């Protein structure tokens, strides 16, 4: 069975500082990997996804993530955060059979990002 | 705007009430889903529909009853709920099931409070 671990429940970063949110997954083969963001009272918005190819993927809002097979990780990064980045961030893994369809997605518990002025 | 619209955005209901949540997508997708998001828990997949047929029911209590009259609409009928059912209910859609290179699009959710 696939699983996702986001070890940090809360992260506080100063505005303008760099950000890295950690995600580790457990899956028997190469998974499909996703990062979603959820602003307060809102649904989930896809930031970026990895299916194959270049292990460094670019997403929306200046985010990027790197797939590291040897570490079973897919950490999310941003070089300089903005106050509007404060939100809940979810890492998810999907199997190549189910792709990114929501039936096959396993989500982590999320990381709450707080931005200090 | 993700193309997936959920109504109502907020709902307060008593344990003896009957209510329905509605989800609508205008993306031409064939698969639709209901998820439950409770505090401090991962998102829980509840139901999956593909081409209006239910393909998955993840051991959800019968007090939750889904309905998919067509590929654009999905309902979640609620009756005799418990306070622990209070949560954010998210609807999602994707092009198809079991396909690579597809992704899920989520609605904004309905915040349900059972009193």
XYZ file of N, CA and C in Angstrom:
696
model
N 0.844 -1.195 0.000
C 0.000 0.000 0.000
C 0.879 1.245 0.000
N 0.409 2.253 -0.675
C 1.187 3.480 -0.729
C 0.873 4.346 0.481
N 1.843 5.153 0.881
C 1.638 6.063 2.008
C 2.474 7.313 1.798
N 2.084 8.379 2.469
C 2.783 9.660 2.362
C 2.997 10.204 3.763
N 4.198 10.681 4.012
C 4.530 11.290 5.295
C 4.996 12.716 5.084
N 4.323 13.612 5.755
C 4.785 14.995 5.811
C 5.184 15.233 7.266
N 6.480 15.221 7.553
C 6.930 15.202 8.943
C 6.686 16.496 9.712
N 6.494 17.592 9.007
C 6.301 18.871 9.675
C 4.833 19.248 9.665
N 4.234 19.352 10.848
C 2.824 19.738 10.928
C 2.690 21.246 10.689
N 3.624 22.014 11.291
C 3.634 23.466 11.130
C 5.042 23.893 10.727
N 5.098 24.921 9.877
C 6.371 25.552 9.529
C 6.157 27.049 9.525
N 7.070 27.778 10.174
C 6.999 29.242 10.185
C 8.212 29.789 9.455
N 7.943 30.664 8.504
C 9.003 31.244 7.671
C 8.789 32.750 7.588
N 9.859 33.482 7.588
C 9.749 34.928 7.423
C 9.501 35.264 5.959
N 8.730 36.312 5.742
C 8.457 36.734 4.378
C 9.766 37.077 3.674
N 9.924 36.566 2.462
C 11.150 36.790 1.702
C 12.181 35.691 1.878
N 12.000 34.852 2.885
C 12.936 33.756 3.117
C 12.598 32.585 2.218
N 13.531 31.643 2.128
C 13.300 30.455 1.320
C 12.493 29.432 2.117
N 11.900 28.501 1.373
C 11.007 27.517 1.982
C 11.304 26.136 1.434
N 11.272 25.154 2.309
C 11.282 23.766 1.865
C 10.322 22.968 2.729
N 9.365 22.333 2.093
C 8.417 21.454 2.784
C 8.743 20.019 2.401
N 8.814 19.175 3.420
C 9.260 17.810 3.186
C 8.098 16.855 2.930
N 8.379 15.892 2.064
C 7.410 14.842 1.754
C 8.174 13.561 1.469
N 7.809 12.508 2.172
C 8.361 11.187 1.899
C 7.223 10.237 1.578
N 7.466 9.345 0.659
C 6.405 8.445 0.242
C 6.889 7.007 0.335
N 5.928 6.115 0.361
C 6.214 4.690 0.321
C 5.392 4.101 -0.802
N 6.102 3.521 -1.763
C 5.410 2.932 -2.918
C 6.361 1.968 -3.583
N 5.852 0.880 -4.133
C 6.692 -0.186 -4.662
C 7.408 0.133 -5.950
N 6.906 1.083 -6.684
C 7.525 1.436 -7.970
C 7.605 2.957 -8.043
N 7.868 3.482 -9.207
C 7.906 4.939 -9.351
C 6.486 5.473 -9.333
N 6.182 6.307 -8.367
C 4.805 6.807 -8.272
C 4.603 8.081 -9.078
N 3.368 8.485 -9.155
C 3.054 9.843 -9.587
C 2.946 10.682 -8.329
N 3.536 11.873 -8.345
C 3.635 12.691 -7.142
C 3.039 14.074 -7.376
N 2.402 14.599 -6.347
C 1.685 15.866 -6.465
C 1.882 16.698 -5.206
N 1.817 18.002 -5.390
C 1.674 18.928 -4.277
C 0.420 19.771 -4.537
N -0.431 19.813 -3.509
C -1.622 20.643 -3.539
C -1.521 21.705 -2.443
N -2.180 22.837 -2.672
C -2.252 23.881 -1.657
C -3.717 24.170 -1.352
N -3.987 24.409 -0.078
C -5.347 24.717 0.347
C -5.331 25.976 1.206
N -5.926 27.033 0.689
C -6.073 28.259 1.476
C -7.266 28.104 2.407
N -7.310 28.875 3.486
C -8.396 28.724 4.462
C -9.776 28.787 3.815
N -10.596 27.795 4.109
C -11.956 27.761 3.602
C -12.073 27.420 2.126
N -10.989 26.996 1.533
C -10.994 26.713 0.099
C -10.730 25.243 -0.184
N -10.924 24.860 -1.432
C -10.581 23.518 -1.851
C -9.100 23.389 -2.145
N -8.715 22.294 -2.743
C -7.312 22.043 -3.049
C -6.987 22.499 -4.461
N -5.852 23.153 -4.591
C -5.371 23.586 -5.893
C -4.050 22.897 -6.188
N -3.919 22.340 -7.377
C -2.698 21.653 -7.743
C -1.582 22.651 -7.990
N -0.458 22.462 -7.283
C 0.718 23.310 -7.480
C 1.628 22.754 -8.570
N 1.869 21.461 -8.492
C 2.737 20.824 -9.468
C 2.589 19.312 -9.374
N 3.136 18.627 -10.387
C 3.027 17.177 -10.416
C 4.262 16.590 -11.091
N 4.586 15.369 -10.705
C 5.665 14.627 -11.347
C 5.104 13.304 -11.840
N 5.262 13.066 -13.144
C 4.853 11.781 -13.702
C 6.068 11.007 -14.183
N 6.982 11.705 -14.873
C 8.190 11.059 -15.393
C 9.099 12.158 -15.920
N 10.303 11.756 -16.347
C 11.215 12.720 -16.962
C 12.047 13.477 -15.960
N 12.258 14.753 -16.224
C 13.095 15.601 -15.381
C 12.611 15.559 -13.941
N 13.537 15.278 -13.044
C 13.139 15.094 -11.638
C 12.886 16.418 -10.923
N 13.253 17.522 -11.524
C 12.959 18.834 -10.961
C 11.787 19.414 -11.738
N 10.678 19.608 -11.055
C 9.481 20.077 -11.742
C 9.113 21.473 -11.258
N 8.655 22.265 -12.189
C 8.237 23.630 -11.875
C 6.721 23.676 -11.785
N 6.229 24.464 -10.857
C 4.800 24.588 -10.705
C 4.350 26.035 -10.768
N 3.133 26.248 -10.316
C 2.588 27.599 -10.315
C 3.065 28.347 -9.087
N 2.911 29.659 -9.105
C 3.220 30.524 -7.974
C 4.680 30.457 -7.549
N 5.569 30.084 -8.452
C 6.995 30.077 -8.155
C 7.496 28.874 -7.392
N 6.682 27.861 -7.234
C 7.078 26.647 -6.523
C 7.761 25.657 -7.448
N 8.632 24.851 -6.862
C 9.257 23.745 -7.567
C 9.398 22.582 -6.586
N 9.584 21.398 -7.133
C 9.779 20.219 -6.295
C 10.746 19.287 -7.002
N 11.478 18.530 -6.210
C 12.460 17.609 -6.754
C 12.170 16.194 -6.310
N 12.053 15.311 -7.252
C 11.858 13.893 -6.980
C 13.222 13.244 -6.788
N 13.408 12.620 -5.617
C 14.644 11.891 -5.339
C 14.281 10.451 -5.022
N 14.501 9.606 -5.997
C 14.122 8.200 -5.839
C 14.870 7.545 -4.689
N 16.151 7.843 -4.563
C 16.968 7.185 -3.539
C 16.504 7.522 -2.129
N 15.873 8.666 -1.976
C 15.397 9.093 -0.663
C 13.880 8.975 -0.534
N 13.230 8.505 -1.596
C 11.755 8.428 -1.592
C 11.164 9.760 -1.139
N 11.680 10.830 -1.723
C 11.218 12.148 -1.299
C 10.756 12.975 -2.489
N 9.929 13.943 -2.176
C 9.423 14.887 -3.188
C 9.196 16.200 -2.450
N 10.278 16.877 -2.115
C 10.195 18.094 -1.315
C 9.830 19.300 -2.164
N 9.025 20.152 -1.583
C 8.545 21.364 -2.245
C 9.403 22.543 -1.813
N 9.770 23.387 -2.775
C 10.638 24.526 -2.447
C 10.128 25.808 -3.113
N 10.495 26.908 -2.476
C 10.259 28.225 -3.066
C 11.375 29.134 -2.578
N 12.008 29.863 -3.465
C 13.169 30.659 -3.052
C 12.828 31.846 -2.162
N 11.639 32.414 -2.324
C 11.282 33.591 -1.543
C 9.769 33.592 -1.334
N 9.341 33.403 -0.093
C 7.901 33.289 0.156
C 7.267 34.663 0.315
N 5.975 34.676 0.021
C 5.155 35.883 0.135
C 4.075 35.615 1.168
N 3.534 36.670 1.771
C 2.521 36.471 2.808
C 1.341 35.660 2.274
N 1.078 35.785 0.979
C -0.059 35.077 0.402
C 0.181 33.572 0.288
N 1.391 33.125 0.555
C 1.685 31.686 0.518
C 1.219 30.962 1.777
N 0.803 31.702 2.793
C 0.325 31.069 4.021
C -0.895 30.202 3.700
N -0.788 28.924 3.983
C -1.841 27.974 3.599
C -1.453 26.595 4.132
N -2.294 25.620 3.795
C -1.994 24.223 4.109
C -1.504 23.566 2.831
N -0.432 22.792 2.941
C 0.168 22.160 1.773
C 0.102 20.641 1.925
N -0.385 20.004 0.890
C -0.555 18.554 0.912
C 0.272 17.906 -0.192
N 1.016 16.907 0.208
C 1.717 16.050 -0.741
C 0.833 14.833 -0.999
N 0.820 14.333 -2.221
C -0.001 13.171 -2.536
C 0.742 12.273 -3.502
N 0.459 10.997 -3.413
C 1.054 10.022 -4.311
C -0.044 9.256 -5.011
N 0.162 8.989 -6.280
C -0.783 8.213 -7.059
C -0.031 7.118 -7.798
N -0.741 6.068 -8.103
C -0.086 4.979 -8.827
C -0.152 5.245 -10.322
N 0.784 4.717 -11.070
C 0.720 4.890 -12.529
C -0.568 4.331 -13.129
N -1.197 3.370 -12.465
C -2.462 2.846 -12.982
C -3.546 3.901 -12.883
N -3.615 4.562 -11.745
C -4.700 5.515 -11.538
C -4.316 6.920 -11.957
N -3.037 7.134 -12.248
C -2.628 8.476 -12.646
C -2.888 9.477 -11.550
N -3.409 10.606 -11.927
C -3.691 11.628 -10.921
C -5.138 11.683 -10.555
N -5.918 10.724 -11.067
C -7.311 10.709 -10.705
C -7.471 10.539 -9.215
N -8.445 11.191 -8.660
C -8.561 11.247 -7.209
C -8.829 9.897 -6.580
N -9.201 8.889 -7.370
C -9.431 7.575 -6.788
C -8.153 6.944 -6.309
N -7.039 7.277 -6.969
C -5.793 6.611 -6.611
C -4.880 7.446 -5.757
N -5.311 8.616 -5.336
C -4.437 9.499 -4.583
C -4.431 9.152 -3.095
N -3.230 9.121 -2.536
C -3.058 9.021 -1.090
C -2.405 10.320 -0.640
N -3.045 10.986 0.306
C -2.572 12.293 0.764
C -1.811 12.178 2.080
N -0.849 13.064 2.261
C -0.259 13.247 3.572
C -1.214 14.066 4.439
N -0.832 14.236 5.709
C -1.693 14.957 6.635
C -1.588 16.473 6.470
N -0.644 16.917 5.698
C -0.529 18.337 5.436
C 0.486 19.042 6.314
N 1.011 20.153 5.793
C 1.900 21.041 6.545
C 1.301 22.433 6.508
N 1.115 22.997 7.682
C 0.544 24.333 7.794
C 1.676 25.352 7.740
N 1.658 26.197 6.738
C 2.713 27.192 6.551
C 2.270 28.545 7.095
N 3.072 29.073 7.996
C 2.825 30.396 8.588
C 3.917 31.327 8.105
N 3.498 32.508 7.660
C 4.462 33.501 7.168
C 4.552 34.641 8.174
N 5.749 34.871 8.660
C 5.985 35.996 9.571
C 6.351 37.234 8.776
N 5.836 38.402 9.205
C 6.175 39.631 8.477
C 7.648 39.995 8.667
N -10.764 29.748 -9.772
C -11.869 28.960 -10.327
C -11.322 27.662 -10.923
N -11.741 26.544 -10.383
C -11.177 25.272 -10.825
C -12.078 24.556 -11.796
N -13.296 25.048 -12.008
C -14.223 24.340 -12.865
C -15.093 23.362 -12.118
N -14.856 23.204 -10.816
C -15.678 22.333 -9.985
C -16.352 23.212 -8.925
N -17.653 23.221 -8.925
C -18.420 24.102 -8.037
C -19.217 23.283 -7.048
N -19.114 23.638 -5.781
C -19.861 22.934 -4.743
C -20.814 23.894 -4.050
N -22.016 23.409 -3.782
C -22.991 24.176 -3.008
C -23.697 23.262 -2.018
N -24.076 23.784 -0.843
C -23.699 25.109 -0.358
C -22.247 25.135 0.108
N -21.724 26.285 0.420
C -20.371 26.387 0.957
C -20.352 26.038 2.445
N -21.440 26.370 3.131
C -21.544 26.059 4.555
C -22.917 25.474 4.821
N -22.963 24.513 5.745
C -24.230 23.874 6.085
C -24.199 23.464 7.548
N -25.239 23.873 8.264
C -25.420 23.434 9.646
C -26.706 22.624 9.674
N -26.636 21.415 10.203
C -27.829 20.578 10.233
C -27.913 19.814 11.541
N -29.147 19.542 11.945
C -29.377 18.734 13.120
C -29.261 17.258 12.781
N -29.135 16.445 13.788
C -28.905 15.018 13.570
C -30.105 14.318 12.939
N -31.274 14.932 13.004
C -32.447 14.284 12.410
C -32.790 14.854 11.038
N -32.013 15.830 10.594
C -32.310 16.464 9.309
C -31.884 15.597 8.124
N -32.431 15.960 6.955
C -31.969 15.411 5.686
C -31.551 16.574 4.805
N -30.346 16.508 4.293
C -29.844 17.553 3.421
C -29.038 16.913 2.303
N -28.722 17.724 1.291
C -27.910 17.231 0.181
C -26.822 18.224 -0.174
N -25.654 17.693 -0.494
C -24.565 18.503 -1.026
C -24.538 18.305 -2.537
N -24.215 19.394 -3.230
C -24.206 19.332 -4.689
C -22.831 19.685 -5.228
N -22.442 18.988 -6.272
C -21.177 19.252 -6.956
C -21.456 19.274 -8.461
N -20.847 20.241 -9.130
C -21.044 20.389 -10.565
C -19.702 20.677 -11.225
N -19.423 19.983 -12.311
C -18.182 20.267 -13.034
C -18.486 20.497 -14.509
N -17.795 21.488 -15.063
C -17.969 21.866 -16.459
C -16.682 21.644 -17.227
N -15.962 20.602 -16.847
C -14.667 20.319 -17.463
C -14.740 19.179 -18.460
N -15.916 18.584 -18.605
C -16.046 17.453 -19.514
C -15.417 16.178 -18.980
N -15.240 16.110 -17.659
C -14.626 14.940 -17.045
C -15.615 13.794 -16.907
N -15.060 12.597 -16.855
C -15.903 11.412 -16.730
C -15.936 10.833 -15.328
N -15.012 11.235 -14.472
C -14.923 10.672 -13.128
C -15.131 11.767 -12.086
N -15.887 11.435 -11.049
C -16.139 12.375 -9.961
C -16.026 11.654 -8.631
N -15.687 12.422 -7.598
C -15.340 11.825 -6.306
C -15.875 12.683 -5.165
N -16.121 12.030 -4.048
C -16.347 12.721 -2.777
C -15.226 12.366 -1.806
N -14.677 13.415 -1.176
C -13.678 13.262 -0.136
C -14.195 13.919 1.145
N -13.740 13.380 2.280
C -14.017 13.989 3.574
C -12.707 14.473 4.159
N -12.695 15.715 4.626
C -11.502 16.274 5.255
C -11.840 16.678 6.684
N -11.332 15.901 7.627
C -11.516 16.202 9.043
C -10.238 16.809 9.584
N -10.377 17.506 10.688
C -9.213 18.130 11.307
C -8.182 17.070 11.680
N -6.935 17.344 11.361
C -5.801 16.513 11.764
C -5.832 15.104 11.185
N -6.572 14.912 10.104
C -6.594 13.615 9.435
C -6.302 13.810 7.963
N -5.733 12.818 7.321
C -5.572 12.922 5.872
C -6.933 12.916 5.185
N -6.962 13.416 3.970
C -8.202 13.358 3.206
C -8.628 11.900 3.033
N -9.927 11.677 3.216
C -10.463 10.324 3.095
C -11.346 10.229 1.859
N -11.001 9.333 0.961
C -11.835 9.113 -0.206
C -13.093 8.378 0.208
N -14.256 8.911 -0.180
C -15.514 8.302 0.203
C -16.117 7.504 -0.959
N -16.340 8.169 -2.061
C -17.013 7.546 -3.200
C -16.334 7.957 -4.506
N -16.419 7.034 -5.475
C -15.888 7.292 -6.802
C -16.937 6.922 -7.822
N -17.160 7.813 -8.774
C -18.061 7.538 -9.884
C -17.298 7.690 -11.190
N -17.549 6.778 -12.096
C -16.998 6.870 -13.438
C -18.132 6.662 -14.421
N -18.339 7.622 -15.288
C -19.421 7.559 -16.269
C -20.751 7.225 -15.583
N -20.962 7.906 -14.470
C -22.212 7.827 -13.698
C -22.414 6.502 -12.971
N -21.424 5.624 -13.006
C -21.517 4.379 -12.266
C -20.613 4.453 -11.043
N -21.138 4.013 -9.878
C -20.305 4.018 -8.688
C -19.299 2.886 -8.787
N -18.046 3.206 -8.638
C -16.996 2.191 -8.758
C -16.285 1.944 -7.444
N -16.531 2.796 -6.461
C -15.850 2.585 -5.191
C -16.666 3.195 -4.069
N -16.750 2.444 -2.993
C -17.396 2.925 -1.777
C -16.484 2.491 -0.640
N -15.788 3.440 -0.075
C -14.769 3.112 0.917
C -15.345 2.936 2.313
N -16.195 1.931 2.467
C -16.748 1.603 3.788
C -17.376 2.828 4.447
N -18.131 3.543 3.667
C -18.774 4.750 4.184
C -20.129 4.363 4.792
N -20.466 4.904 5.961
C -21.765 4.575 6.576
C -22.925 4.920 5.660
N -24.015 4.169 5.807
C -25.162 4.336 4.918
C -25.886 5.656 5.112
N -25.567 6.394 6.157
C -26.183 7.703 6.334
C -25.675 8.711 5.287
N -24.641 8.314 4.546
C -24.161 9.079 3.392
C -24.587 8.320 2.134
N -25.295 8.986 1.246
C -25.798 8.320 0.049
C -25.476 9.170 -1.169
N -24.579 8.706 -2.038
C -24.230 9.490 -3.206
C -25.186 9.248 -4.363
N -25.205 10.219 -5.266
C -26.017 10.094 -6.475
C -25.312 10.825 -7.604
N -25.254 10.199 -8.758
C -24.601 10.822 -9.907
C -25.553 10.716 -11.099
N -26.433 11.681 -11.288
C -27.442 11.592 -12.352
C -26.868 11.743 -13.754
N -25.743 12.427 -13.856
C -25.063 12.568 -15.150
C -23.600 12.893 -14.878
N -22.818 12.936 -15.900
C -21.369 13.060 -15.688
C -20.954 14.432 -15.171
N -21.871 15.383 -15.168
C -21.523 16.731 -14.706
C -21.936 17.009 -13.272
N -22.792 16.162 -12.723
C -23.347 16.438 -11.403
C -23.163 15.267 -10.456
N -22.876 15.617 -9.230
C -22.705 14.616 -8.178
C -23.337 15.167 -6.907
N -24.120 14.326 -6.247
C -24.759 14.730 -4.999
C -24.310 13.815 -3.869
N -24.385 14.362 -2.672
C -24.179 13.556 -1.473
C -25.355 13.826 -0.550
N -26.232 12.833 -0.424
C -27.418 12.962 0.415
C -27.082 12.532 1.835
N -27.511 13.355 2.767
C -27.154 13.171 4.167
C -28.408 12.972 5.010
N -28.382 11.993 5.899
C -29.516 11.833 6.810
C -29.066 11.181 8.098
N -29.659 11.612 9.180
C -29.335 11.147 10.532
C -27.847 11.116 10.783
N -27.196 12.235 10.530
C -25.750 12.316 10.746
C -25.418 12.441 12.226
N -24.148 12.211 12.521
C -23.619 12.315 13.870
C -22.681 13.521 13.956
N -22.476 14.046 15.145
C -21.560 15.198 15.264
C -20.170 14.922 14.692
N -19.708 13.680 14.759
C -18.370 13.378 14.224
C -18.317 13.421 12.707
N -19.477 13.582 12.080
C -19.514 13.743 10.623
C -19.220 15.184 10.206
N -19.125 16.069 11.166
C -18.776 17.459 10.858
C -17.388 17.489 10.232
N -17.289 18.115 9.068
C -16.026 18.115 8.325
C -16.196 18.990 7.095
N -15.122 19.100 6.333
C -15.175 19.729 5.017
C -15.322 18.612 3.988
N -16.356 18.675 3.181
C -16.594 17.657 2.161
C -16.185 18.236 0.813
N -15.244 17.548 0.201
C -14.675 18.025 -1.050
C -15.107 17.135 -2.203
N -15.467 17.769 -3.276
C -15.771 17.076 -4.513
C -14.580 17.263 -5.457
N -14.302 16.266 -6.261
C -13.231 16.373 -7.245
C -13.670 15.694 -8.532
N -12.998 16.038 -9.609
C -13.249 15.358 -10.867
C -11.931 15.157 -11.594
N -11.918 14.184 -12.490
C -10.765 13.970 -13.354
C -11.258 13.423 -14.684
N -10.414 13.490 -15.680
C -10.828 13.117 -17.035
C -11.375 11.692 -17.059
N -10.601 10.776 -16.519
C -11.009 9.374 -16.491
C -10.392 8.712 -15.268
N -10.792 7.478 -15.033
C -10.126 6.659 -14.036
C -8.999 5.894 -14.714
N -8.032 5.509 -13.920
C -7.018 4.582 -14.383
C -6.228 5.053 -15.569
N -6.080 6.334 -15.727
C -5.336 6.864 -16.864
C -4.106 7.609 -16.368
N -3.007 7.455 -17.049
C -1.836 8.251 -16.695
C -2.004 9.670 -17.151
N -1.222 10.515 -16.560
C -1.178 11.921 -16.974
C -2.504 12.644 -16.843
N -3.367 12.182 -15.970
C -4.553 12.969 -15.661
C -4.377 13.516 -14.254
N -5.145 14.487 -13.914
C -5.047 15.052 -12.582
C -6.442 15.353 -12.054
N -6.540 15.450 -10.753
C -7.812 15.728 -10.099
C -7.969 17.225 -9.882
N -9.165 17.711 -10.106
C -9.525 19.098 -9.844
C -10.549 19.104 -8.716
N -10.294 19.923 -7.715
C -11.131 19.937 -6.521
C -12.021 21.175 -6.479
N -13.200 20.984 -5.913
C -14.054 22.112 -5.597
C -13.620 22.769 -4.307
N -14.323 23.823 -3.921
C -13.951 24.574 -2.723
C -14.464 23.936 -1.444
N -15.334 22.961 -1.592
C -15.768 22.244 -0.410
C -17.041 22.794 0.209
N -17.710 21.938 0.952
C -18.851 22.336 1.799
C -18.446 22.083 3.239
N -18.467 23.123 4.042
C -18.168 22.988 5.471
C -19.442 22.565 6.178
N -19.484 21.331 6.654
C -20.672 20.768 7.295
C -20.488 20.724 8.803
N -21.484 21.230 9.502
C -21.494 21.151 10.964
C -22.767 20.457 11.388
N -22.631 19.371 12.124
C -23.779 18.614 12.615
C -23.957 18.936 14.102
N -25.148 19.425 14.429
C -25.392 19.837 15.823
C -26.445 18.939 16.476
